[in-house]
């Protein structure tokens, strides 16, 4: 394994701004004094995927009380078909109401049943049979049967939920031969259906939830709605008739505290019991202070998007290549984050199960200047505008990128906007940008979905208008790969192609931390930072 392809045990400080259709827009503080190779020195923080400050001798669960969870962003909609589901946005909150058919166990790296009793593929992975548990009921008392599951999935597609287009393209039909069996007939071999059923599409909505235009959050999860004040708090009551036994706590209070430092202070003071964190200084502070939790490191979580639409500077691959060759992620990390980040240019660092030994594009300022000069000779004026948030760490990052780009001959200009909504609108609605802060956040469980939606020609989340027939072919090959070895083989080819066509400007990864107080126990982890609280308790 070359050092240039290794990015393990390093962190990037990030202030995440928004989530839109599966792509998390982030403003990040990384560093820069770097050498020209792009190699990553040993990490100053040493984080890796997995539990931290593990608790022992927890004893018997204590019943009662209220558990307060501070999510990364405020919940604004309780309909899983109308909101992105992830740990950073609504995933843990809505999971408490609806549960999911499956859960991803990050320790075993396998999908395990939750509402479902089992899910098994055919030998060719073109048919998946899901068996439901006996006696599971929605909070309105109606059964969670195959008809309800099928209806909820149809509703998700009809409402154009964030993952609906992928689901519709992969699932040819659904059969319900009896009340407890759901059979998914796929277009091609596909393992990613387990991932989908562990997030938004797998949050089954009761048939009674939708009455005309009126939606009521009725699910099969461990909690029911007591109060919902959007952008303020969500209060949930424990269900005594939950299929896996009544939750230990009486209530969940789900809030979102603005600012990671304020969230940290609330956790330390006892005002918050559990939190979802992404700011590296606060993540390291809480870990060093002995707080238990789980670290996740999604791939491609720290990058910039370059608009490849005709008429934009990034339409010329030489411009994209020059930007990448001019930008040293290690230098950024040293300069802005004291060398404690996860800098790198590869898609999958060696903290990931999907890591391969393909080296990144590298850092070569002489070659960057040569490519830029060639583009200028063909009419490019050298100007490129970078879109980011008017926020201290985002400004520091923008200035560092500007310095490196201008050093090889770019006229790198910075455009600041005041709100997350402005960034999202410019990227996804207007597609009005040359280059912008961004992230793809590929989940460890299955990176295919977000790679596909962000890279595939015409993809739902392809804000950069990237199009490459060879990459499309590789993405299709990844979609039908059914073993981890086969997936890694295709992902290595995707890395090789990415080095040539540069679909993103990759700077490294950003860690996430699900964290709780020493007196909190029983938190279950799932896909993409989602946490479940049905077994949680406080002493």
XYZ file of C-alpha atoms in Angstrom:
539
model
C 0.000 0.000 0.000
C 1.531 3.340 -1.022
C 1.608 6.186 1.475
C -0.089 8.373 -1.114
C -3.109 6.093 -1.070
C -3.209 5.755 2.734
C -5.316 8.226 4.626
C -6.113 6.303 7.772
C -6.423 7.760 11.256
C -6.762 11.397 10.247
C -9.559 13.900 10.643
C -10.852 16.988 8.910
C -12.569 19.730 10.894
C -15.892 20.448 9.281
C -18.920 22.578 9.811
C -21.636 20.808 7.806
C -24.147 23.132 6.312
C -27.005 21.191 4.775
C -28.255 17.988 3.308
C -30.020 17.944 -0.018
C -31.069 14.758 -1.788
C -28.241 12.749 -0.312
C -25.324 15.140 -0.747
C -24.161 16.969 2.375
C -22.818 20.436 1.699
C -19.977 21.192 4.104
C -17.718 24.072 4.940
C -14.549 22.692 6.420
C -11.429 23.810 8.205
C -8.441 21.744 7.047
C -4.771 22.553 6.892
C -1.855 23.536 4.772
C 1.933 23.671 4.792
C 2.312 20.696 2.715
C 4.799 18.962 0.580
C 4.178 18.294 -3.059
C 3.396 14.592 -2.954
C 0.029 14.599 -1.235
C 1.276 11.928 1.170
C -0.460 11.814 4.535
C 1.769 11.847 7.626
C 0.709 10.005 10.744
C -2.490 11.395 12.205
C -2.474 13.671 15.185
C -5.775 12.249 16.433
C -5.698 8.568 15.493
C -9.442 8.092 15.039
C -10.825 5.106 13.204
C -14.294 3.692 12.583
C -15.717 2.036 15.675
C -16.638 2.540 19.333
C -14.710 4.867 21.640
C -14.534 4.846 25.454
C -16.553 1.639 25.599
C -18.601 1.149 28.750
C -18.329 -1.967 30.875
C -20.332 -3.322 33.781
C -23.491 -1.484 32.714
C -25.702 -3.523 35.057
C -29.458 -3.905 34.781
C -31.443 -1.381 32.763
C -33.136 1.368 34.750
C -36.717 2.163 33.754
C -38.175 5.635 33.378
C -37.054 9.173 32.657
C -36.596 11.292 29.554
C -33.697 10.885 27.129
C -32.661 14.089 25.343
C -30.969 13.793 21.953
C -29.401 16.735 20.128
C -29.396 15.990 16.415
C -27.142 17.610 13.873
C -29.960 19.460 12.148
C -33.497 20.257 13.180
C -36.324 18.005 12.030
C -38.765 19.853 9.801
C -40.893 17.006 8.397
C -42.096 13.738 9.932
C -42.864 11.999 6.632
C -39.987 9.656 5.647
C -41.071 9.909 2.014
C -40.498 13.657 2.050
C -37.186 14.068 3.809
C -33.658 12.766 3.424
C -32.937 10.122 6.064
C -29.432 10.026 7.557
C -27.796 10.302 10.942
C -27.228 13.994 10.359
C -30.796 14.723 9.369
C -33.980 13.101 10.726
C -32.681 9.512 10.670
C -32.545 8.853 14.412
C -35.619 10.963 15.100
C -37.871 9.324 12.500
C -36.386 5.907 13.229
C -37.822 6.194 16.730
C -41.316 6.609 15.249
C -41.193 4.167 12.339
C -38.286 1.783 12.980
C -36.718 0.235 9.852
C -37.150 -3.174 8.286
C -33.414 -3.836 8.610
C -30.554 -2.336 10.611
C -26.901 -2.103 9.646
C -24.615 -3.417 12.371
C -21.305 -1.546 11.936
C -19.499 -3.964 14.251
C -20.267 -7.059 12.167
C -20.540 -5.053 8.915
C -23.774 -6.884 8.183
C -27.446 -6.041 7.860
C -29.595 -7.546 10.605
C -33.389 -7.775 11.003
C -35.296 -5.058 12.849
C -39.009 -4.968 11.979
C -38.323 -7.866 9.637
C -37.668 -11.395 10.864
C -35.261 -12.146 8.009
C -34.288 -11.191 4.489
C -32.617 -13.635 2.133
C -31.496 -13.396 -1.513
C -31.801 -15.985 -4.234
C -28.575 -17.532 -5.488
C -28.385 -14.967 -8.312
C -29.298 -12.000 -6.056
C -32.185 -11.090 -8.356
C -34.892 -12.071 -5.880
C -34.983 -11.101 -2.203
C -37.512 -12.591 0.203
C -38.362 -10.632 3.337
C -40.194 -12.353 6.176
C -42.003 -10.164 8.698
C -42.198 -10.854 12.419
C -45.445 -12.199 13.825
C -47.597 -9.855 15.850
C -45.888 -6.555 15.009
C -48.367 -3.685 14.989
C -48.379 -0.037 14.070
C -49.116 2.386 16.870
C -52.740 2.550 15.662
C -53.104 -1.181 16.364
C -53.170 -2.366 12.734
C -50.778 -5.149 11.659
C -47.427 -4.616 9.961
C -48.133 -7.108 7.193
C -46.933 -7.568 3.634
C -49.738 -5.431 2.227
C -48.755 -2.518 4.502
C -45.081 -2.847 3.560
C -45.879 -2.930 -0.150
C -48.239 0.045 0.164
C -45.656 2.080 2.102
C -42.972 1.405 -0.520
C -45.365 2.357 -3.320
C -46.213 5.520 -1.446
C -42.502 6.327 -1.092
C -41.987 6.033 -4.854
C -45.168 7.952 -5.676
C -44.075 10.783 -3.385
C -40.656 10.780 -5.073
C -38.740 10.137 -1.875
C -34.995 10.838 -2.058
C -34.122 7.211 -2.901
C -37.195 6.484 -4.985
C -35.580 6.733 -8.415
C -32.914 4.170 -7.555
C -35.487 1.857 -5.974
C -37.767 2.142 -8.995
C -34.906 1.460 -11.407
C -33.801 -1.655 -9.541
C -37.063 -3.254 -8.348
C -39.138 -4.700 -11.184
C -42.031 -5.846 -9.009
C -43.052 -6.770 -5.467
C -45.078 -9.858 -4.602
C -46.980 -10.516 -1.368
C -47.783 -14.245 -1.434
C -48.996 -14.164 2.169
C -49.392 -11.711 5.031
C -45.854 -12.181 6.343
C -43.869 -12.437 3.090
C -42.646 -9.714 0.739
C -40.751 -10.784 -2.391
C -38.660 -8.220 -4.264
C -38.082 -9.124 -7.918
C -35.129 -7.129 -9.207
C -34.125 -6.025 -12.675
C -30.514 -7.130 -12.119
C -28.518 -8.759 -9.325
C -28.297 -6.211 -6.531
C -27.279 -6.256 -2.880
C -28.028 -2.587 -2.217
C -31.674 -3.252 -1.427
C -30.597 -4.093 2.141
C -29.177 -0.604 2.475
C -32.372 1.029 1.203
C -34.524 -0.937 3.616
C -32.324 0.246 6.492
C -33.121 3.891 5.835
C -35.997 5.985 4.448
C -37.754 3.405 2.241
C -37.521 0.892 5.107
C -39.425 3.193 7.473
C -42.869 1.693 6.960
C -45.769 4.115 7.228
C -49.138 2.776 8.427
C -51.954 2.731 5.835
C -53.968 5.068 8.074
C -51.208 7.705 8.136
C -52.309 9.377 4.894
C -55.869 10.672 4.815
C -56.241 12.853 1.752
C -53.741 15.672 2.115
C -53.445 15.095 5.846
C -50.444 13.075 7.034
C -50.174 11.697 10.572
C -46.897 10.067 11.674
C -48.088 6.528 12.437
C -45.359 3.903 12.418
C -44.260 0.681 14.078
C -41.365 2.173 16.025
C -40.844 2.226 19.769
C -42.229 5.752 20.255
C -45.252 7.818 19.257
C -45.693 11.519 18.703
C -46.594 13.759 21.637
C -45.456 17.156 20.380
C -43.808 18.496 17.226
C -42.572 22.067 17.045
C -40.553 22.265 13.798
C -37.031 23.636 14.272
C -37.577 23.566 18.040
C -38.270 20.138 19.548
C -39.892 16.795 18.978
C -41.315 14.955 22.017
C -42.054 11.220 21.703
C -43.769 8.856 24.141
C -42.674 5.258 24.700
C -44.963 2.529 23.362
C -45.897 -0.103 25.924
C -46.938 -2.428 23.077
C -43.717 -2.157 21.038
C -42.991 -5.581 19.551
C -39.583 -5.893 21.204
C -40.785 -4.788 24.627
C -41.554 -1.357 26.013
C -38.601 1.067 25.824
C -36.722 1.713 29.027
C -37.196 5.478 28.924
C -40.630 7.064 29.163
C -39.976 9.841 26.664
C -37.568 11.030 24.008
C -36.879 14.727 23.666
C -35.300 15.401 20.270
C -33.757 18.822 19.683
C -31.057 20.479 17.604
C -28.721 22.901 19.356
C -27.158 25.446 17.032
C -23.364 25.198 17.136
C -21.186 22.237 18.014
C -19.574 24.028 20.956
C -22.981 24.729 22.472
C -23.940 21.085 21.932
C -20.730 19.969 23.639
C -21.387 22.228 26.611
C -24.954 20.940 26.897
C -23.724 17.335 26.889
C -21.137 18.096 29.562
C -23.643 19.927 31.745
C -26.221 17.157 31.498
C -28.716 19.196 29.502
C -28.292 16.714 26.655
C -27.881 12.961 27.023
C -26.967 11.960 23.463
C -25.674 13.987 20.505
C -24.556 13.686 16.903
C -21.314 15.623 16.268
C -19.257 16.530 13.192
C -16.932 19.325 14.331
C -13.494 17.747 14.811
C -12.307 19.914 17.748
C -15.457 19.017 19.672
C -15.295 15.371 18.604
C -11.741 15.098 19.923
C -12.607 17.043 23.069
C -15.469 14.699 23.961
C -13.435 11.581 23.240
C -10.494 12.881 25.270
C -12.946 13.681 28.081
C -13.988 10.027 28.212
C -17.439 10.244 26.654
C -18.613 6.951 25.083
C -19.691 6.915 21.486
C -19.235 5.587 17.980
C -17.012 7.132 15.302
C -17.986 6.824 11.655
C -15.877 8.066 8.765
C -17.889 8.250 5.535
C -15.855 8.368 2.359
C -15.777 11.416 0.098
C -17.032 13.502 2.989
C -14.752 16.474 2.288
C -14.485 17.793 -1.257
C -15.392 20.509 -3.712
C -17.698 20.205 -6.678
C -16.644 21.599 -10.050
C -19.432 22.355 -12.499
C -18.745 20.510 -15.764
C -21.695 21.980 -17.684
C -20.893 23.554 -21.084
C -19.636 27.104 -20.725
C -18.234 26.544 -17.242
C -14.461 26.419 -16.618
C -14.798 22.863 -15.321
C -16.138 21.644 -18.657
C -12.462 21.389 -19.658
C -10.973 18.320 -17.969
C -7.571 20.029 -17.981
C -8.945 22.695 -15.652
C -10.229 20.046 -13.245
C -6.948 18.184 -13.392
C -4.946 21.360 -12.805
C -6.997 22.245 -9.739
C -6.477 18.781 -8.274
C -2.739 18.715 -8.992
C -2.318 22.187 -7.469
C -4.119 21.408 -4.199
C -2.275 19.528 -1.461
C -4.761 18.126 1.089
C -2.011 17.486 3.623
C -0.885 21.092 3.344
C -4.474 22.207 3.906
C -4.723 20.015 6.983
C -1.453 21.270 8.463
C -2.320 24.883 7.810
C -5.899 24.953 9.052
C -6.241 22.023 11.400
C -2.848 21.435 13.001
C -2.440 18.148 11.164
C -5.291 16.401 12.960
C -7.510 15.785 9.959
C -8.029 12.986 7.458
C -6.516 14.571 4.339
C -6.224 12.728 1.062
C -7.276 12.509 -2.559
C -8.524 8.926 -2.774
C -12.197 7.996 -2.695
C -11.700 5.353 0.003
C -9.075 5.906 2.665
C -7.679 2.960 4.583
C -10.208 3.445 7.374
C -12.748 2.091 4.856
C -13.560 -1.535 4.094
C -13.659 -0.462 0.422
C -10.073 0.815 0.341
C -7.917 -0.225 -2.610
C -4.287 0.310 -3.521
C -4.817 2.632 -6.478
C -2.789 5.780 -5.865
C -4.519 9.188 -6.108
C -3.882 11.752 -8.813
C -1.166 13.294 -6.621
C 0.121 16.836 -6.221
C 2.277 18.241 -9.026
C 2.266 22.023 -9.358
C 4.469 22.008 -12.474
C 2.057 19.715 -14.296
C -0.868 21.761 -13.004
C 0.633 24.910 -14.516
C 1.282 23.128 -17.802
C -2.318 21.912 -18.079
C -3.659 25.327 -17.155
C -1.459 26.995 -19.761
C -2.780 24.589 -22.399
C -6.359 25.457 -21.445
C -5.545 29.161 -21.591
C -4.021 28.714 -25.035
C -7.377 27.361 -26.138
C -9.269 30.379 -24.817
C -9.760 29.825 -21.053
C -9.196 33.108 -19.198
C -8.063 31.408 -15.987
C -10.980 32.648 -13.867
C -12.917 30.313 -11.629
C -15.304 31.284 -8.814
C -15.616 29.248 -5.613
C -18.977 29.270 -3.801
C -19.020 28.860 -0.024
C -20.674 30.057 3.162
C -19.945 33.332 4.945
C -18.520 31.540 7.995
C -15.067 31.637 9.592
C -13.873 28.107 8.875
C -15.353 28.174 5.374
C -13.580 31.458 4.673
C -10.275 30.054 5.914
C -10.663 27.052 3.642
C -11.579 29.194 0.656
C -8.525 31.402 1.127
C -6.238 28.381 1.385
C -7.645 26.914 -1.834
C -7.318 30.307 -3.503
C -3.661 30.542 -2.546
C -2.823 27.143 -4.050
C -4.818 27.701 -7.235
C -3.428 31.176 -7.864
C 0.111 29.871 -7.338
C -0.153 27.877 -10.584
C -1.853 30.653 -12.564
C -5.574 30.561 -11.816
C -7.571 33.684 -11.106
C -9.448 32.033 -8.231
C -12.290 34.186 -6.959
C -14.448 33.539 -3.893
C -18.178 34.126 -3.640
C -19.736 33.981 -0.184
C -23.428 33.417 0.514
C -25.195 33.975 3.809
C -27.187 30.800 4.324
C -27.275 27.085 3.750
C -30.418 27.525 1.701
C -28.516 29.803 -0.675
C -25.796 27.197 -1.202
C -28.270 24.380 -1.798
C -30.355 26.461 -4.207
C -27.312 27.470 -6.234
C -26.083 23.857 -6.462
C -29.264 21.839 -6.966
C -31.933 24.160 -8.282
C -30.036 26.757 -10.286
C -26.822 24.788 -10.987
C -25.274 28.237 -10.896
C -21.670 27.829 -9.757
C -18.184 27.165 -11.093
C -16.824 25.422 -7.988
C -18.444 24.912 -4.585
C -17.936 23.335 -1.193
C -19.509 19.894 -0.996
C -19.511 16.293 0.132
C -20.859 12.935 -1.039
C -20.691 10.999 2.269
C -20.438 7.440 0.993
C -21.715 5.059 3.660
C -19.515 2.157 4.713
C -22.442 -0.228 4.438
C -22.827 0.302 0.691
C -21.199 3.148 -1.281
C -23.034 2.382 -4.523
C -26.151 4.476 -4.037
C -24.446 7.828 -3.518
C -21.702 7.158 -6.045
C -24.411 6.372 -8.572
C -26.598 9.363 -7.797
C -23.675 11.789 -7.761
C -21.743 10.505 -10.790
C -24.208 8.862 -13.159
C -25.054 10.928 -16.221
C -28.322 12.683 -15.416
C -28.265 11.416 -11.822
C -30.637 12.990 -9.312
C -27.809 14.416 -7.185
C -25.371 15.090 -10.006
C -25.179 18.819 -9.290
C -21.916 19.139 -11.228
C -23.536 17.834 -14.441
C -20.732 15.305 -14.681
C -21.019 12.904 -17.599
C -18.574 10.213 -18.669
C -19.652 7.066 -20.572
C -16.806 4.995 -19.128
C -17.711 6.003 -15.575
C -21.372 5.203 -16.306
C -20.334 1.696 -17.362
C -18.283 1.228 -14.205
C -21.189 2.402 -12.040
C -23.464 -0.115 -13.743
C -20.881 -2.822 -13.066
C -20.722 -1.793 -9.419
C -24.493 -1.979 -9.161
C -24.581 -5.660 -10.142
C -21.482 -6.725 -8.173
C -22.625 -9.086 -5.435
C -19.483 -9.831 -3.407
C -17.234 -7.446 -1.512
C -14.231 -8.557 -3.550
C -16.073 -7.872 -6.793
C -17.162 -4.452 -5.524
C -13.624 -3.517 -4.458
C -12.346 -4.548 -7.900
C -14.804 -2.212 -9.619
C -14.188 0.568 -7.084
C -10.481 0.399 -7.901
C -11.351 0.969 -11.558
C -13.597 3.874 -10.535
C -10.628 5.387 -8.668
C -8.428 4.982 -11.735
C -11.020 6.660 -13.925
C -11.595 9.407 -11.364
C -7.868 10.206 -11.485
C -8.259 10.794 -15.214
C -11.544 12.690 -15.407
C -11.546 14.281 -11.923
C -15.265 14.372 -11.079
C -14.517 16.030 -7.701
C -11.744 17.902 -5.946
C -11.117 15.511 -3.034
C -9.487 16.815 0.164
C -10.157 13.999 2.626
C -12.791 12.774 5.055
C -14.783 14.139 7.968
C -15.492 12.001 11.062
C -18.898 11.825 12.686
C -19.449 10.964 16.342
C -22.573 9.609 17.990
C -21.817 10.407 21.634
C -23.547 10.050 24.994
C -23.019 10.577 28.691
C -21.438 7.962 30.939
C -24.853 7.382 32.527
C -26.483 6.471 29.190
C -26.540 2.898 27.892
C -28.105 0.761 25.182
C -27.755 3.015 22.129
C -27.825 0.976 18.912
C -25.972 2.102 15.787
C -27.202 1.679 12.232
C -26.514 2.900 8.732
C -25.116 6.355 8.056
C -24.943 7.463 11.705
C -28.569 6.608 12.526
C -29.101 5.666 16.186
C -31.931 3.702 17.795
C -33.154 4.377 21.335
C -35.608 1.541 22.037
C -33.046 -0.199 24.305
C -31.542 3.014 25.725
C -31.621 3.805 29.444
C -30.129 6.188 32.009
C -28.868 5.437 35.494
